CSV table of C-alpha atoms in Angstrom, one decimal:
chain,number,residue,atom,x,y,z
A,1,UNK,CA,-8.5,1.0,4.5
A,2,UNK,CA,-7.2,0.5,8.1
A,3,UNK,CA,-10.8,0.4,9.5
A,4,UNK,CA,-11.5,-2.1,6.6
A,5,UNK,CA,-8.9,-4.4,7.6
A,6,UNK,CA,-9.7,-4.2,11.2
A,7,UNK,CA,-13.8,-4.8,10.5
A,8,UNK,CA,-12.8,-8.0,8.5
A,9,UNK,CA,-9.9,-9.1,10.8
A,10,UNK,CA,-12.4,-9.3,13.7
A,11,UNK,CA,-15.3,-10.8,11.8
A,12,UNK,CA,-13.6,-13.5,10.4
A,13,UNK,CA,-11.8,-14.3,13.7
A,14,UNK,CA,-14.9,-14.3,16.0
A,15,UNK,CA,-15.9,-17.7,15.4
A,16,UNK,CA,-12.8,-19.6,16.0
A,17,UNK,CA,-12.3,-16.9,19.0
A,18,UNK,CA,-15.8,-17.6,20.2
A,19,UNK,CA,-15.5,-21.8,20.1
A,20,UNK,CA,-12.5,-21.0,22.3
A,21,UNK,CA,-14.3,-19.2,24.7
A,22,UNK,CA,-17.4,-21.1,24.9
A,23,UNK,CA,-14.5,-24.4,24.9
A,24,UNK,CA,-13.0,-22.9,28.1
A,25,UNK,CA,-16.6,-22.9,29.9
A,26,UNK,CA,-17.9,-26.5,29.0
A,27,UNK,CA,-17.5,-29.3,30.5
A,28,UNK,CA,-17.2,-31.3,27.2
A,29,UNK,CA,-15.6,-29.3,24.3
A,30,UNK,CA,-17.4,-28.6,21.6
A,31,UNK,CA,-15.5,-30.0,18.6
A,32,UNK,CA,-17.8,-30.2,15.5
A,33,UNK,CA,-16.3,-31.2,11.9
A,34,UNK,CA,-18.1,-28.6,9.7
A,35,UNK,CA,-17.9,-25.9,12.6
A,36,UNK,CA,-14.2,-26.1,12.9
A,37,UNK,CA,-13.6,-26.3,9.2
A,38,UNK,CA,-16.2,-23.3,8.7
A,39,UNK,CA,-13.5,-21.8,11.6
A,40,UNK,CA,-10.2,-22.7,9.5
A,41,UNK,CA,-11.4,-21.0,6.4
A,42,UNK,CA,-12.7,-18.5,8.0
A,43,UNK,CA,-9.2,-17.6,9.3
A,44,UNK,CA,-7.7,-17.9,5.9
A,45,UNK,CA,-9.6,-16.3,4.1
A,46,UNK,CA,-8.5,-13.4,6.3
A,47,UNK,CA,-4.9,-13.8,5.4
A,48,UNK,CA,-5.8,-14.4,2.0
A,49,UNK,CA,-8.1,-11.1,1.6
A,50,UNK,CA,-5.4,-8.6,2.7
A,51,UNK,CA,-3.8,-8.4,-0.7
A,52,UNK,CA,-7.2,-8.0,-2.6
A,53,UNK,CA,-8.2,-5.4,0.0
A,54,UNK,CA,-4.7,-3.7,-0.2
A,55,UNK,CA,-4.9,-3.6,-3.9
A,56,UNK,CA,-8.4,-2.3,-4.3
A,57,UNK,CA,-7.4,0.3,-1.7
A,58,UNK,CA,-4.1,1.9,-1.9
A,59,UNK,CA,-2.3,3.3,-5.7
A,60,UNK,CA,1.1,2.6,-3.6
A,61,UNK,CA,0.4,-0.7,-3.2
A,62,UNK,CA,-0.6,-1.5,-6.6
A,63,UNK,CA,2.9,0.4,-7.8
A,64,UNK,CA,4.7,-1.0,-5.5
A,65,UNK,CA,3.1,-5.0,-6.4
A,66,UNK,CA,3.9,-3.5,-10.0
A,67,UNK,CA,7.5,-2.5,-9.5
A,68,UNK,CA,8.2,-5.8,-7.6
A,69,UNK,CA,6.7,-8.1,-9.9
A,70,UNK,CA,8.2,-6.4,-13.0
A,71,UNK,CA,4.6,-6.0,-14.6
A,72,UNK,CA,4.2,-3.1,-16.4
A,73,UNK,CA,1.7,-1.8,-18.5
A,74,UNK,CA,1.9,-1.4,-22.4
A,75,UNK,CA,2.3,2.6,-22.8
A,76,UNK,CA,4.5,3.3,-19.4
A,77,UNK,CA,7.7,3.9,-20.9
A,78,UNK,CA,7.2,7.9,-19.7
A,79,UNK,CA,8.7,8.3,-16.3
A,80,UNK,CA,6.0,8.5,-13.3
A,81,UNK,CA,5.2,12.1,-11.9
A,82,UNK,CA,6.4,12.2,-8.4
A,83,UNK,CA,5.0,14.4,-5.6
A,84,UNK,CA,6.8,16.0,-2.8
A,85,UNK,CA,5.1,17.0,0.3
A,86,UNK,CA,5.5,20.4,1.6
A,87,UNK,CA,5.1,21.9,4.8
A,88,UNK,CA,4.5,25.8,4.8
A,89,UNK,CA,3.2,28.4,6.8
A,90,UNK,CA,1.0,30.8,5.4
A,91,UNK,CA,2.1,33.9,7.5
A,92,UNK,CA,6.1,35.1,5.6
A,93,UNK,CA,8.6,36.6,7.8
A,94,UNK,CA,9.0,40.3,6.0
A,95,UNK,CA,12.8,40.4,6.5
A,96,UNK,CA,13.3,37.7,4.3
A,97,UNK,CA,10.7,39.0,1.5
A,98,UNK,CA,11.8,38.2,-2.1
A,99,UNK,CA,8.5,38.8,-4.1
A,100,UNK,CA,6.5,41.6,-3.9
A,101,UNK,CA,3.3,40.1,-3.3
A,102,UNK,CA,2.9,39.9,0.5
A,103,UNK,CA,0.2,37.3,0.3
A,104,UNK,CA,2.4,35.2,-1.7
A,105,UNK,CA,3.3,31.7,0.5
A,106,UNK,CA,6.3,29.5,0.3
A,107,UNK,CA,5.0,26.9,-1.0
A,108,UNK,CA,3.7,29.2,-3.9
A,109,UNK,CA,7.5,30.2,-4.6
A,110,UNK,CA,8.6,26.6,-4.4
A,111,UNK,CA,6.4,25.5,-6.7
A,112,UNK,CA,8.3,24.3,-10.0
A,113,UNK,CA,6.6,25.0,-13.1
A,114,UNK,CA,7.2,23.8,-16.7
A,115,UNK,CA,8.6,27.3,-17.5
A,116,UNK,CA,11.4,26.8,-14.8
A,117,UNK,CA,12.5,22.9,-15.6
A,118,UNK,CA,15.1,23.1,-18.0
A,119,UNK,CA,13.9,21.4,-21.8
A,120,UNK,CA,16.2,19.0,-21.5
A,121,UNK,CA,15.1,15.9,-19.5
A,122,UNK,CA,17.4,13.2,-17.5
A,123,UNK,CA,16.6,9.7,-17.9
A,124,UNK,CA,17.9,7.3,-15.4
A,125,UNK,CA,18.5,3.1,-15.8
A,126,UNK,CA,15.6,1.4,-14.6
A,127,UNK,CA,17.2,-0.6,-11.9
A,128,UNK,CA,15.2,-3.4,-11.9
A,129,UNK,CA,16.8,-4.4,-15.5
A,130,UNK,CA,19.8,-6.6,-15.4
A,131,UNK,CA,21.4,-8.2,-18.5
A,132,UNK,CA,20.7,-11.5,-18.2
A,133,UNK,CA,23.7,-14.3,-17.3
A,134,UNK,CA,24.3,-16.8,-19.0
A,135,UNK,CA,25.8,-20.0,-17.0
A,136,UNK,CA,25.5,-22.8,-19.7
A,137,UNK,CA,29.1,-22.4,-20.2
A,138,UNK,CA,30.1,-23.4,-16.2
């Protein structure tokens, strides 16, 4: 994604960057109406891609867009599966040993099954839902 954004910031740049160069060498700028409007889009279009790039690109940012715009798909109401990254080596010290597999990793013991999360499941408020005010009374 970050060598996307990079390819297009550059390519949509280099023409108003190049009539500024070129500008700074001629004795007589070179100002044409269609040039510098071709420029002008040019540049905003690269501010206004970002978010179509970013959404075609990256799950967070699409949950994230979600989440702040309060859009939600029909079907959600389960809660989200949520990974944690681990960091593990695969060599065990053998003093501290508690399974007798010695080729079993730490990560292997950490990992939670469906057998070892209780049956009975938490469900937190959704933050983002506040009873609304009303101020007609005032």
């Amino acid at each position: 994604m970050l060598a996307v954004v990079v390819f297009l910031f550059a390519t949509l740049w280099m023409p108003y960057r190049t009539l500024v160069l070129v500008n700074s060498f001629l004795d007589r700028a070179y100002l044409d109406s269609w040039f510098l409007l071709f420029c002008r889009i040019c540049i905003y279009l690269n501010s206004a891609i970002n978010p179509v790039i970013y959404n075609a690109m990256s799950q967070k940012f699409r949950a994230a867009f979600r989440k702040i715009c309060g859009c939600r798909r029909k079907g959600s109401d389960k809660p989200a599966a949520y990974s944690v990254a681990l960091t593990y080596s695969a060599a065990k010290e053998t003093s501290m040993v508690e399974s007798t597999d010695p080729f079993t990793t730490e990560l292997e013991e950490l990992t939670a099954t469906d057998d070892l999360l209780s049956d009975q499941k938490m469900m937190f408020p959704d933050p983002c839902v506040y009873e609304k005010e009303n101020f007609s009374d005032a």
